[in-house]
CSV table of C-alpha atoms in Angstrom, one decimal:
chain,number,residue,atom,x,y,z
A,1219,MET,CA,61.6,58.4,139.1
A,1220,VAL,CA,60.0,59.5,142.4
A,1221,GLN,CA,61.3,59.8,146.0
A,1222,VAL,CA,60.0,56.9,147.9
A,1223,SER,CA,59.4,59.1,150.9
A,1224,GLU,CA,56.9,61.1,148.9
A,1225,LEU,CA,54.9,58.0,148.1
A,1226,THR,CA,52.1,57.8,150.7
A,1227,VAL,CA,48.5,56.7,150.7
A,1228,ALA,CA,46.2,56.3,153.8
A,1229,GLY,CA,46.8,52.9,155.4
A,1230,ASP,CA,50.3,52.2,153.9
A,1231,GLU,CA,52.1,52.2,157.2
A,1232,GLY,CA,54.8,49.4,157.2
A,1233,MET,CA,54.5,48.8,153.4
A,1234,PRO,CA,57.8,47.3,152.2
A,1235,VAL,CA,60.2,49.3,150.0
A,1236,ILE,CA,62.3,47.7,147.4
A,1237,ASN,CA,65.6,49.1,146.5
A,1238,LEU,CA,66.0,48.9,142.7
A,1239,ARG,CA,69.5,50.2,142.8
A,1240,GLY,CA,70.8,47.8,145.4
A,1241,ALA,CA,73.2,45.0,144.7
A,1242,GLU,CA,70.7,42.4,145.9
A,1243,PHE,CA,68.1,43.4,143.3
A,1244,GLU,CA,70.8,43.6,140.6
A,1245,ARG,CA,72.0,40.1,141.4
A,1246,ASP,CA,68.6,38.4,141.9
A,1247,PRO,CA,65.6,40.5,141.3
A,1248,ARG,CA,63.2,37.6,141.5
A,1249,ALA,CA,64.4,36.8,145.1
A,1250,VAL,CA,63.9,40.4,146.1
A,1251,LEU,CA,60.4,40.5,144.7
A,1252,ALA,CA,59.5,37.1,146.1
A,1253,GLY,CA,60.6,38.3,149.6
A,1254,ALA,CA,58.5,41.5,149.3
A,1255,LEU,CA,55.5,39.6,147.9
A,1256,ALA,CA,55.6,37.3,150.9
A,1257,LYS,CA,55.0,40.4,153.1
A,1258,SER,CA,52.7,42.4,151.0
A,1259,PRO,CA,50.9,42.4,147.6
A,1260,VAL,CA,52.0,46.0,147.1
A,1261,VAL,CA,55.3,47.7,147.8
A,1262,LYS,CA,57.0,51.0,147.1
A,1263,SER,CA,60.0,51.8,144.9
A,1264,ARG,CA,61.5,54.7,143.0
A,1265,ARG,CA,59.2,53.7,140.2
A,1266,GLY,CA,56.0,54.2,142.3
A,1267,PHE,CA,53.6,51.9,144.1
A,1268,GLU,CA,54.4,48.4,142.7
A,1269,PHE,CA,51.7,45.8,142.5
A,1270,LEU,CA,53.2,42.3,142.9
A,1271,SER,CA,50.5,39.8,143.3
A,1272,TYR,CA,48.7,38.1,140.5
A,1273,ALA,CA,45.3,38.9,142.0
A,1274,LEU,CA,45.9,42.6,142.5
A,1275,ILE,CA,47.4,43.0,139.0
A,1276,SER,CA,44.4,41.2,137.4
A,1277,GLU,CA,42.1,43.6,139.3
A,1278,ALA,CA,44.2,46.6,138.2
A,1279,LEU,CA,44.4,45.5,134.5
A,1280,LEU,CA,40.6,45.5,134.2
A,1281,SER,CA,40.0,48.6,136.4
A,1282,ASP,CA,38.5,51.5,134.4
A,1283,LYS,CA,40.1,53.9,137.0
A,1284,LEU,CA,43.6,53.2,135.8
A,1285,ASP,CA,45.0,53.9,132.3
A,1286,THR,CA,48.4,54.3,130.7
A,1287,ALA,CA,50.3,57.5,130.9
A,1288,GLY,CA,49.1,60.2,128.5
A,1289,PRO,CA,51.2,62.5,126.2
A,1290,ASP,CA,51.7,65.1,128.9
A,1291,HIS,CA,53.9,62.6,130.7
A,1292,TYR,CA,56.4,62.9,127.9
A,1293,THR,CA,56.1,66.7,127.8
A,1294,ARG,CA,56.8,66.9,131.5
A,1295,LEU,CA,59.9,64.8,131.0
A,1296,GLY,CA,61.2,67.3,128.4
A,1297,ALA,CA,60.7,65.2,125.3
A,1298,GLY,CA,61.6,66.9,121.9
A,1299,GLY,CA,59.7,67.4,118.7
A,1300,ALA,CA,60.0,64.1,116.9
A,1301,LEU,CA,59.2,62.1,120.1
A,1302,LEU,CA,56.2,64.3,120.9
A,1303,TRP,CA,55.0,63.8,117.3
A,1304,PHE,CA,55.4,60.1,117.6
A,1305,VAL,CA,53.6,60.0,121.1
A,1306,ASP,CA,50.8,62.0,119.7
A,1307,ASN,CA,50.3,60.2,116.4
A,1308,GLY,CA,51.8,56.7,116.7
A,1309,LEU,CA,51.9,55.6,120.3
A,1310,LEU,CA,48.4,54.0,120.6
A,1311,SER,CA,48.7,53.4,124.3
A,1312,THR,CA,49.0,57.1,125.1
A,1313,MET,CA,46.1,58.3,122.9
A,1314,SER,CA,42.8,59.4,124.3
A,1315,ARG,CA,40.3,56.5,124.0
A,1316,ALA,CA,38.2,58.5,121.4
A,1317,ARG,CA,41.2,58.5,119.0
A,1318,HIS,CA,42.7,55.2,120.1
A,1319,ASP,CA,39.7,53.0,119.6
A,1320,PRO,CA,39.0,53.3,115.9
A,1321,ILE,CA,42.8,53.2,115.1
A,1322,ARG,CA,43.3,50.1,117.2
A,1323,ARG,CA,40.4,48.3,115.4
A,1324,LEU,CA,42.0,49.3,112.1
A,1325,MET,CA,45.4,47.8,113.2
A,1326,LEU,CA,43.6,44.6,114.2
A,1327,ARG,CA,43.2,44.0,110.5
A,1328,ALA,CA,46.9,43.2,110.3
A,1329,PHE,CA,47.1,41.4,113.7
A,1330,SER,CA,44.0,39.3,113.7
A,1331,PHE,CA,44.7,35.6,114.3
A,1332,ARG,CA,43.6,34.6,110.9
A,1333,ASN,CA,45.7,37.2,109.1
A,1334,VAL,CA,48.7,36.4,111.2
A,1335,ASP,CA,48.3,32.7,110.6
A,1336,ARG,CA,48.7,33.4,107.0
A,1337,GLN,CA,52.2,34.4,107.7
A,1338,ARG,CA,53.2,31.0,109.0
A,1339,ALA,CA,54.8,29.8,105.8
A,1340,GLN,CA,56.9,32.9,105.3
A,1341,ALA,CA,58.0,32.8,109.0
A,1342,ARG,CA,59.2,29.3,108.6
A,1343,GLU,CA,61.0,30.1,105.4
A,1344,THR,CA,62.6,33.2,106.9
A,1345,ALA,CA,63.9,31.4,109.9
A,1346,GLU,CA,65.2,28.5,107.8
A,1347,LEU,CA,67.2,30.9,105.5
A,1348,LEU,CA,68.9,32.4,108.6
A,1349,LEU,CA,69.6,28.9,110.2
A,1350,GLU,CA,71.2,27.6,107.0
A,1351,GLU,CA,74.0,30.2,107.4
A,1352,TRP,CA,75.3,28.5,110.7
A,1353,ILE,CA,73.7,25.1,111.0
A,1354,GLU,CA,77.0,23.4,109.9
A,1355,ASP,CA,79.1,25.2,112.5
A,1356,GLY,CA,77.9,23.5,115.6
A,1357,ARG,CA,77.9,26.8,117.6
A,1358,VAL,CA,75.7,29.8,117.3
A,1359,GLU,CA,75.1,33.1,119.1
A,1360,LEU,CA,71.4,32.9,118.8
A,1361,ILE,CA,70.5,36.6,119.1
A,1362,GLY,CA,73.1,37.9,116.6
A,1363,GLN,CA,72.6,35.1,114.1
A,1364,LEU,CA,68.9,34.5,114.3
A,1365,THR,CA,66.4,36.2,116.7
A,1366,GLU,CA,67.5,39.8,115.9
A,1367,TYR,CA,66.7,39.4,112.2
A,1368,TYR,CA,63.9,36.9,112.1
A,1369,PRO,CA,61.0,39.0,113.7
A,1370,ILE,CA,61.8,42.1,111.7
A,1371,ARG,CA,61.9,40.3,108.4
A,1372,VAL,CA,58.7,38.5,108.9
A,1373,MET,CA,56.9,41.7,110.1
A,1374,SER,CA,58.3,43.7,107.3
A,1375,ARG,CA,57.0,41.2,104.8
A,1376,MET,CA,53.6,41.1,106.4
A,1377,ILE,CA,53.4,44.9,106.4
A,1378,GLY,CA,54.8,45.5,102.9
A,1379,ILE,CA,58.3,46.8,103.6
A,1380,PRO,CA,60.8,45.6,101.0
A,1381,GLN,CA,63.4,43.2,102.6
A,1382,GLU,CA,66.3,45.1,101.0
A,1383,ASP,CA,65.2,48.3,102.9
A,1384,ILE,CA,65.7,46.7,106.3
A,1385,PRO,CA,69.3,47.7,106.8
A,1386,ARG,CA,68.3,51.3,106.1
A,1387,PHE,CA,66.3,51.5,109.3
A,1388,ALA,CA,67.4,48.5,111.4
A,1389,SER,CA,69.8,50.5,113.7
A,1390,ALA,CA,67.3,53.3,114.2
A,1391,ALA,CA,64.5,50.8,115.0
A,1392,HIS,CA,66.8,49.2,117.5
A,1393,GLU,CA,67.0,52.5,119.3
A,1394,LEU,CA,63.4,52.5,120.2
A,1395,HIS,CA,64.1,50.3,123.1
A,1396,LEU,CA,65.0,53.6,124.8
A,1397,LEU,CA,61.2,54.3,125.0
A,1398,ALA,CA,61.2,51.5,127.7
A,1399,ALA,CA,64.2,52.8,129.5
A,1400,VAL,CA,64.0,53.8,133.2
A,1401,PRO,CA,64.7,56.7,133.4
A,1402,MET,CA,63.7,57.7,129.9
A,1403,ALA,CA,65.0,61.3,129.6
A,1404,PRO,CA,68.7,60.6,129.0
A,1405,GLY,CA,67.8,58.7,125.8
A,1406,PHE,CA,65.8,61.6,124.3
A,1407,PRO,CA,68.5,62.8,121.9
A,1408,ARG,CA,69.0,59.3,120.5
A,1409,LEU,CA,65.2,58.8,120.3
A,1410,GLU,CA,64.9,62.1,118.3
A,1411,ALA,CA,67.4,61.0,115.8
A,1412,ALA,CA,66.0,57.5,115.5
A,1413,LEU,CA,62.4,58.6,115.1
A,1414,GLY,CA,63.4,61.1,112.6
A,1415,THR,CA,65.0,58.3,110.4
A,1416,LEU,CA,62.1,55.9,110.9
A,1417,THR,CA,59.4,58.5,110.3
A,1418,SER,CA,60.9,59.8,107.0
A,1419,TYR,CA,61.4,56.2,105.8
A,1420,VAL,CA,57.9,55.3,106.4
A,1421,ARG,CA,56.4,58.5,105.0
A,1422,ASP,CA,58.3,57.9,101.7
A,1423,LEU,CA,57.2,54.2,101.7
A,1424,VAL,CA,53.6,55.2,102.2
A,1425,ALA,CA,53.7,57.7,99.4
A,1426,GLN,CA,55.3,55.2,97.1
A,1427,ARG,CA,52.6,52.6,98.0
A,1428,ARG,CA,49.9,55.1,97.4
A,1429,ALA,CA,51.2,55.6,93.9
A,1430,HIS,CA,51.7,51.9,93.3
A,1431,PRO,CA,49.3,49.8,95.4
A,1432,ARG,CA,49.8,46.1,96.0
A,1433,ASP,CA,47.3,43.3,96.5
A,1434,ASP,CA,48.3,41.8,99.7
A,1435,ASP,CA,50.1,44.1,102.1
A,1436,PHE,CA,49.0,45.9,105.2
A,1437,ILE,CA,50.1,49.4,104.1
A,1438,THR,CA,47.8,49.0,101.1
A,1439,THR,CA,45.0,47.9,103.4
A,1440,LEU,CA,45.5,51.0,105.7
A,1441,LEU,CA,45.6,53.3,102.6
A,1442,ALA,CA,42.3,51.9,101.4
A,1443,ALA,CA,40.8,52.4,104.8
A,1444,GLN,CA,42.1,55.9,104.9
A,1445,ALA,CA,40.6,56.7,101.4
A,1446,ASP,CA,37.3,54.9,101.9
A,1447,GLU,CA,36.5,55.4,105.5
A,1448,GLY,CA,38.6,58.5,106.4
A,1449,ARG,CA,39.3,57.0,109.8
A,1450,ILE,CA,43.0,57.6,110.0
A,1451,SER,CA,45.0,60.8,109.2
A,1452,GLU,CA,48.3,60.7,107.3
A,1453,ASP,CA,50.3,61.5,110.4
A,1454,GLU,CA,48.5,58.7,112.4
A,1455,LEU,CA,49.0,56.3,109.6
A,1456,VAL,CA,52.7,56.9,109.5
A,1457,GLY,CA,53.1,57.1,113.3
A,1458,ASN,CA,51.2,53.8,113.8
A,1459,LEU,CA,53.3,52.1,111.2
A,1460,VAL,CA,56.4,53.2,113.0
A,1461,ASN,CA,55.0,52.1,116.3
A,1462,LEU,CA,53.8,48.6,115.1
A,1463,VAL,CA,56.7,47.7,112.9
A,1464,PHE,CA,59.6,48.9,114.9
A,1465,ALA,CA,58.5,49.1,118.6
A,1466,GLY,CA,57.4,45.4,118.8
A,1467,MET,CA,60.3,43.6,117.3
A,1468,GLY,CA,62.8,43.8,120.2
A,1469,THR,CA,60.5,42.0,122.5
A,1470,THR,CA,60.2,38.9,120.3
A,1471,THR,CA,64.0,38.9,119.6
A,1472,LYS,CA,64.6,38.6,123.3
A,1473,GLN,CA,61.6,36.4,124.3
A,1474,LEU,CA,62.5,33.7,121.7
A,1475,ALA,CA,66.1,33.6,122.9
A,1476,ALA,CA,65.0,33.4,126.6
A,1477,ALA,CA,62.6,30.5,125.7
A,1478,VAL,CA,65.4,28.6,124.0
A,1479,HIS,CA,67.6,29.2,127.1
A,1480,ASP,CA,64.9,28.0,129.5
A,1481,ILE,CA,64.0,24.9,127.5
A,1482,VAL,CA,67.7,23.8,127.3
A,1483,ARG,CA,68.5,24.6,130.9
A,1484,ASN,CA,65.4,22.7,132.1
A,1485,GLY,CA,66.1,19.6,130.1
A,1486,ARG,CA,63.0,19.9,127.8
A,1487,TRP,CA,64.7,20.2,124.4
A,1488,GLU,CA,64.5,16.6,123.3
A,1489,ARG,CA,61.1,16.1,124.8
A,1490,LEU,CA,59.8,19.1,122.9
A,1491,TYR,CA,61.2,17.6,119.7
A,1492,GLU,CA,59.5,14.2,120.4
A,1493,HIS,CA,56.3,15.8,121.6
A,1494,PRO,CA,55.4,18.7,119.3
A,1495,GLU,CA,51.9,18.7,120.8
A,1496,ASP,CA,53.5,20.2,123.9
A,1497,LEU,CA,54.6,23.3,122.1
A,1498,GLN,CA,51.8,25.6,123.2
A,1499,ALA,CA,52.1,24.6,126.9
A,1500,THR,CA,55.9,25.0,126.6
A,1501,ILE,CA,55.6,28.6,125.2
A,1502,SER,CA,53.1,29.5,127.9
A,1503,GLU,CA,55.5,28.3,130.6
A,1504,CYS,CA,58.4,30.1,129.0
A,1505,LEU,CA,56.5,33.3,128.9
A,1506,ARG,CA,55.7,32.9,132.6
A,1507,PHE,CA,59.2,31.8,133.6
A,1508,SER,CA,61.2,34.5,131.8
A,1509,PRO,CA,58.8,37.3,130.7
A,1510,VAL,CA,60.6,39.9,128.6
A,1511,THR,CA,58.2,42.7,129.7
A,1512,GLN,CA,58.8,43.0,133.4
A,1513,PHE,CA,56.3,45.6,134.2
A,1514,VAL,CA,53.9,48.1,132.8
A,1515,VAL,CA,52.9,51.5,134.1
A,1516,ARG,CA,49.4,52.7,135.0
A,1517,ILE,CA,48.2,56.2,136.2
A,1518,ALA,CA,45.1,56.6,138.4
A,1519,GLN,CA,42.7,58.6,136.3
A,1520,GLU,CA,40.6,59.3,139.3
A,1521,ASP,CA,40.7,58.2,142.9
A,1522,ALA,CA,41.0,54.4,142.7
A,1523,GLU,CA,40.4,51.8,145.4
A,1524,LEU,CA,42.4,48.6,144.7
A,1525,GLY,CA,43.4,45.9,147.1
A,1526,GLY,CA,41.8,47.8,150.0
A,1527,LEU,CA,43.9,51.0,149.6
A,1528,ARG,CA,42.7,54.2,148.0
A,1529,TYR,CA,45.1,55.7,145.5
A,1530,PRO,CA,44.5,59.4,144.6
A,1531,GLN,CA,44.2,60.6,141.0
A,1532,GLY,CA,47.5,60.9,139.3
A,1533,THR,CA,49.2,58.1,141.3
A,1534,ARG,CA,51.7,56.1,139.4
A,1535,ILE,CA,51.3,52.4,139.8
A,1536,ILE,CA,53.7,49.8,138.4
A,1537,LEU,CA,52.1,46.4,137.5
A,1538,ASN,CA,55.1,44.2,138.2
A,1539,LEU,CA,54.6,41.3,135.8
A,1540,LEU,CA,57.9,39.7,136.8
A,1541,ALA,CA,56.7,39.3,140.4
A,1542,ALA,CA,53.2,38.2,139.6
A,1543,SER,CA,54.5,35.5,137.2
A,1544,ARG,CA,56.2,33.9,140.2
A,1545,ASP,CA,53.3,34.5,142.7
A,1546,PRO,CA,53.0,31.2,144.5
A,1547,GLU,CA,49.3,31.8,145.1
A,1548,LYS,CA,48.6,31.5,141.4
A,1549,PHE,CA,51.6,29.4,140.4
A,1550,PRO,CA,52.5,26.8,143.1
A,1551,ASP,CA,56.2,26.1,143.4
A,1552,PRO,CA,56.8,29.0,141.1
A,1553,ASP,CA,60.5,28.6,140.5
A,1554,ARG,CA,59.9,25.2,138.9
A,1555,PHE,CA,59.7,25.1,135.1
A,1556,ASP,CA,56.6,23.0,134.6
A,1557,ILE,CA,54.8,22.8,131.3
A,1558,THR,CA,51.8,21.0,132.8
A,1559,ARG,CA,50.7,24.1,134.6
A,1560,VAL,CA,47.4,25.5,133.4
A,1561,ASN,CA,48.5,29.1,132.7
A,1562,ASP,CA,47.3,29.5,129.1
A,1563,GLU,CA,44.9,32.2,130.1
A,1564,SER,CA,47.5,34.2,132.0
A,1565,ARG,CA,47.1,37.9,131.8
A,1566,LEU,CA,50.7,38.6,132.4
A,1567,PRO,CA,53.0,38.2,129.3
A,1568,PHE,CA,50.9,40.3,126.9
A,1569,GLY,CA,48.8,42.3,129.4
A,1570,TRP,CA,45.1,42.3,129.4
A,1571,GLY,CA,42.3,44.8,128.7
A,1572,VAL,CA,42.2,47.5,126.2
A,1573,HIS,CA,46.0,47.9,125.9
A,1574,ARG,CA,46.7,44.2,125.5
A,1575,CYS,CA,49.6,43.7,123.2
A,1576,LEU,CA,48.3,44.0,119.7
A,1577,GLY,CA,51.1,41.9,118.2
A,1578,GLN,CA,50.6,38.9,120.5
A,1579,PRO,CA,49.3,36.6,117.8
A,1580,LEU,CA,52.4,37.4,115.6
A,1581,ALA,CA,54.8,37.1,118.6
A,1582,ARG,CA,53.4,33.7,119.4
A,1583,LEU,CA,53.5,32.5,115.9
A,1584,LEU,CA,57.2,33.6,115.5
A,1585,ILE,CA,58.1,31.8,118.8
A,1586,GLU,CA,56.2,28.6,117.6
A,1587,GLU,CA,57.8,28.5,114.2
A,1588,GLY,CA,61.2,29.4,115.7
A,1589,LEU,CA,61.2,26.6,118.4
A,1590,THR,CA,59.8,24.0,115.9
A,1591,LEU,CA,62.5,24.8,113.4
A,1592,LEU,CA,65.3,24.8,116.0
A,1593,THR,CA,64.3,21.6,117.9
A,1594,SER,CA,63.9,19.8,114.5
A,1595,ARG,CA,67.4,20.7,113.3
A,1596,MET,CA,69.6,20.8,116.5
A,1597,THR,CA,70.3,18.2,119.1
A,1598,ASP,CA,72.7,17.9,122.1
A,1599,VAL,CA,72.1,21.5,122.6
A,1600,ALA,CA,74.1,23.1,125.5
A,1601,VAL,CA,74.3,26.7,126.7
A,1602,VAL,CA,77.8,28.0,126.5
A,1603,SER,CA,77.0,31.5,127.8
A,1604,ARG,CA,74.2,33.8,128.5
A,1605,GLU,CA,75.0,37.4,128.6
A,1606,ARG,CA,72.8,39.3,131.0
A,1607,GLY,CA,70.7,42.0,129.2
A,1608,PRO,CA,69.8,45.3,130.7
A,1609,HIS,CA,69.7,46.2,134.3
A,1610,PRO,CA,66.8,44.3,136.0
A,1611,ALA,CA,65.0,47.5,136.9
A,1612,GLN,CA,64.4,48.2,133.2
A,1613,MET,CA,61.0,47.5,131.7
A,1614,LEU,CA,62.3,45.0,129.1
A,1615,SER,CA,64.7,42.2,130.0
A,1616,GLY,CA,66.0,39.1,128.1
A,1617,PRO,CA,69.5,37.9,127.3
A,1618,GLY,CA,72.0,40.2,125.5
A,1619,ALA,CA,73.6,37.2,123.9
A,1620,LEU,CA,73.0,33.5,124.0
A,1621,THR,CA,75.7,31.2,122.8
A,1622,LEU,CA,74.9,27.5,122.2
A,1623,THR,CA,76.8,24.4,121.0
A,1624,PHE,CA,74.8,21.6,119.2
A,1625,SER,CA,74.9,18.8,116.9
A,1626,ARG,CA,73.0,18.7,113.6
A,1627,ARG,CA,69.9,16.6,113.7
B,153,MET,CA,19.3,36.6,138.1
B,154,ALA,CA,19.0,34.9,134.8
B,155,TRP,CA,20.3,31.5,133.5
B,156,VAL,CA,22.9,31.3,130.7
B,157,THR,CA,24.1,27.9,129.3
B,158,TYR,CA,27.4,27.8,127.6
B,159,GLN,CA,27.7,24.8,125.3
B,160,HIS,CA,31.2,23.7,124.4
B,161,SER,CA,32.5,21.9,121.2
B,162,ASP,CA,33.5,18.9,123.3
B,163,GLY,CA,29.8,18.3,124.2
B,164,THR,CA,30.0,19.5,127.7
B,165,SER,CA,28.2,22.5,129.0
B,166,ASP,CA,28.1,25.1,132.0
B,167,LYS,CA,24.9,26.6,133.3
B,168,VAL,CA,25.5,29.8,135.2
B,169,ASP,CA,23.1,32.1,137.1
B,170,VAL,CA,24.0,35.6,136.0
B,171,PRO,CA,23.0,38.9,137.7
B,172,VAL,CA,21.0,41.2,135.5
B,173,GLY,CA,23.2,43.8,133.9
B,174,THR,CA,26.3,41.5,133.8
B,175,SER,CA,27.6,40.7,130.4
B,176,VAL,CA,27.7,37.1,129.2
B,177,MET,CA,31.5,37.4,128.9
B,178,ARG,CA,32.1,38.7,132.4
B,179,ALA,CA,29.8,36.0,133.8
B,180,ALA,CA,31.9,33.3,132.0
B,181,LEU,CA,35.2,34.7,133.4
B,182,ALA,CA,33.7,35.1,136.9
B,183,ASN,CA,32.6,31.4,136.9
B,184,ASN,CA,35.7,30.0,135.2
B,185,VAL,CA,33.7,28.8,132.2
B,186,PRO,CA,36.1,27.7,129.5
B,187,GLY,CA,36.0,28.8,125.9
B,188,ILE,CA,35.7,32.5,126.5
B,189,VAL,CA,38.8,34.7,126.8
B,190,GLY,CA,37.7,38.3,126.7
B,191,GLU,CA,41.2,39.6,126.5
B,192,CYS,CA,40.3,43.2,125.9
B,193,GLY,CA,38.1,43.4,128.9
B,194,GLY,CA,34.9,44.1,127.0
B,195,GLU,CA,35.9,47.2,125.2
B,196,LEU,CA,35.3,46.0,121.6
B,197,MET,CA,38.9,45.7,120.9
B,198,CYS,CA,39.3,42.0,120.1
B,199,ALA,CA,37.0,39.1,119.3
B,200,THR,CA,38.1,36.6,121.9
B,201,CYS,CA,34.7,36.3,123.5
B,202,HIS,CA,33.0,35.2,120.4
B,203,VAL,CA,29.9,33.0,120.8
B,204,TYR,CA,27.1,31.6,118.6
B,205,VAL,CA,23.7,32.4,120.1
B,206,LEU,CA,21.6,29.3,119.8
B,207,THR,CA,18.5,30.5,121.9
B,208,PRO,CA,16.8,32.9,121.5
B,209,ARG,CA,17.0,33.0,117.7
B,210,GLY,CA,17.5,36.4,116.2
B,211,LEU,CA,19.9,37.8,118.7
B,212,GLY,CA,22.6,37.8,116.1
B,213,PRO,CA,21.5,40.9,114.2
B,214,GLY,CA,21.5,43.2,117.3
B,215,ARG,CA,25.2,44.0,116.7
B,216,SER,CA,26.6,47.5,116.7
B,217,GLU,CA,28.9,48.5,113.8
B,218,ASP,CA,32.0,48.2,115.9
B,219,GLU,CA,31.0,44.7,117.1
B,220,ASP,CA,30.3,43.7,113.5
B,221,GLU,CA,33.8,44.8,112.5
B,222,MET,CA,35.5,42.9,115.3
B,223,LEU,CA,33.6,39.7,114.5
B,224,ASP,CA,35.4,39.6,111.2
B,225,PHE,CA,38.6,39.0,113.2
B,226,ALA,CA,37.3,36.1,115.3
B,227,ALA,CA,39.5,32.9,115.3
B,228,CYS,CA,36.5,30.8,114.2
B,229,PRO,CA,34.2,31.6,111.3
B,230,ARG,CA,31.4,34.0,111.9
B,231,ARG,CA,27.9,32.8,111.4
B,232,PRO,CA,24.6,34.8,111.4
B,233,GLU,CA,24.1,34.0,115.1
B,234,SER,CA,27.6,35.2,116.0
B,235,ARG,CA,27.9,37.8,118.8
B,236,LEU,CA,30.6,39.1,121.1
B,237,SER,CA,29.5,38.0,124.5
B,238,CYS,CA,30.8,41.1,126.2
B,239,GLN,CA,28.0,43.0,124.4
B,240,ILE,CA,25.2,40.8,125.6
B,241,ARG,CA,24.1,42.2,128.9
B,242,MET,CA,21.8,39.9,130.8
B,243,SER,CA,18.2,40.9,131.5
B,244,ASP,CA,15.2,38.9,132.5
B,245,GLN,CA,14.2,38.8,129.0
B,246,PHE,CA,17.3,36.7,128.2
B,247,ASP,CA,16.7,34.1,131.0
B,248,GLY,CA,17.4,30.7,129.4
B,249,LEU,CA,19.9,32.1,127.0
B,250,ILE,CA,22.0,29.3,125.3
B,251,VAL,CA,25.3,30.1,123.7
B,252,GLU,CA,27.8,27.9,121.9
B,253,THR,CA,31.5,28.6,122.4
B,254,PRO,CA,33.6,28.2,119.3
B,255,GLU,CA,36.5,25.8,119.1
B,256,ALA,CA,39.1,28.5,119.5
B,257,GLN,CA,39.2,32.1,120.4
B,258,ASN,CA,42.9,32.7,119.6
């Protein structure tokens, strides 16, 4: 959090300020952002300078003068030992490029499109098993009865975590959403406890797998790379598994539920069932319409000129993906849900550049298989209630609960 | 400037005049050429700017170790003439370069 009055760069006279704590932002953040974007592509808030326009964010994502916050950011906030260990060893986005690059390439062995595509059958089977538990009921709370369990089960199977272990770490894994909280510091004690649980679980699992390798899981692949190529230390291996397995699952949980909500509310459910070829375009539009990741943070690594203003080294810049996904310059009539838009190359939902979401192929596959299954088994779907999730100033959004009624197809 | 032709799997092609020093990936993005994504921004962190170099022959083997590793993760099968187009910087020597874009990048 910063004081808005302290945010100044040359030439910013009259730059709009958005009040993230105001009732208006809480009620309708998109309207506040749209109003601000109409005046200026960049505004100020307590989070920092906020880039709102698609064009400016595209420029920023590819600028080599901006990068994610480094580990010292967490030290300054007063993070404790387990969190600092995790930031140092597991949080890819905070690592120096020299350490980050070889580890990220290694992680791509799990998240390459071809490897992820091999998970399709088990994803379908996992979702089906969950659906069978409530399909006769005609009513479901989709998050608590499907999307909270489905991504973590699929991911665990892909990585090599036994399904029966999931309850041992599920609640600790859920706590990692606090890493995206604004402000973050109040969550530090809970993060310490959660990271302690996750790290010791993964450390034991890795030791077991080293003693008893398997053919086809990612932990074994990583261990082989460690032994043969020496490119990842034990701490980095454990830290990155914690990061990949646990930090990514909450986003897919929320994004799939948000997609179901938007498809139903915009009258596209039956059409999607009848036209499965529309699936990719529908998902792209859902990701634009209700992006779960609402912003990402960048720090100017040196003085950076962007959109005609010069930001000094150390300036904190928020890339507001929620605002840009409704930028009328890029998406005409942006509040209309329209699957015929050409937005499949959008840089927004998963980011762009060197820190682009590593799990994107898996997230997409989970949403594809989830929507295909749900539309093929449910008809007459209606939204009974959608519980608002976190405060809209948080980094991650998405419904807290989504209750539907339906008939069996 | 040097010419690059991007041939697509649907039979169409795009011919682009590229400034010397610019990568074949960046030139595609700057000119809205379909079939090249380049999602990591040219940092050898993905394989979504994969191309097959048709002319000149022999440009395939000029790969670095990191590029070689990333090509294993391309959405379409790699071939001897596979390259990541972010790693091909245009020079006068490559004037007339012809690359084929794969059917899918992701």
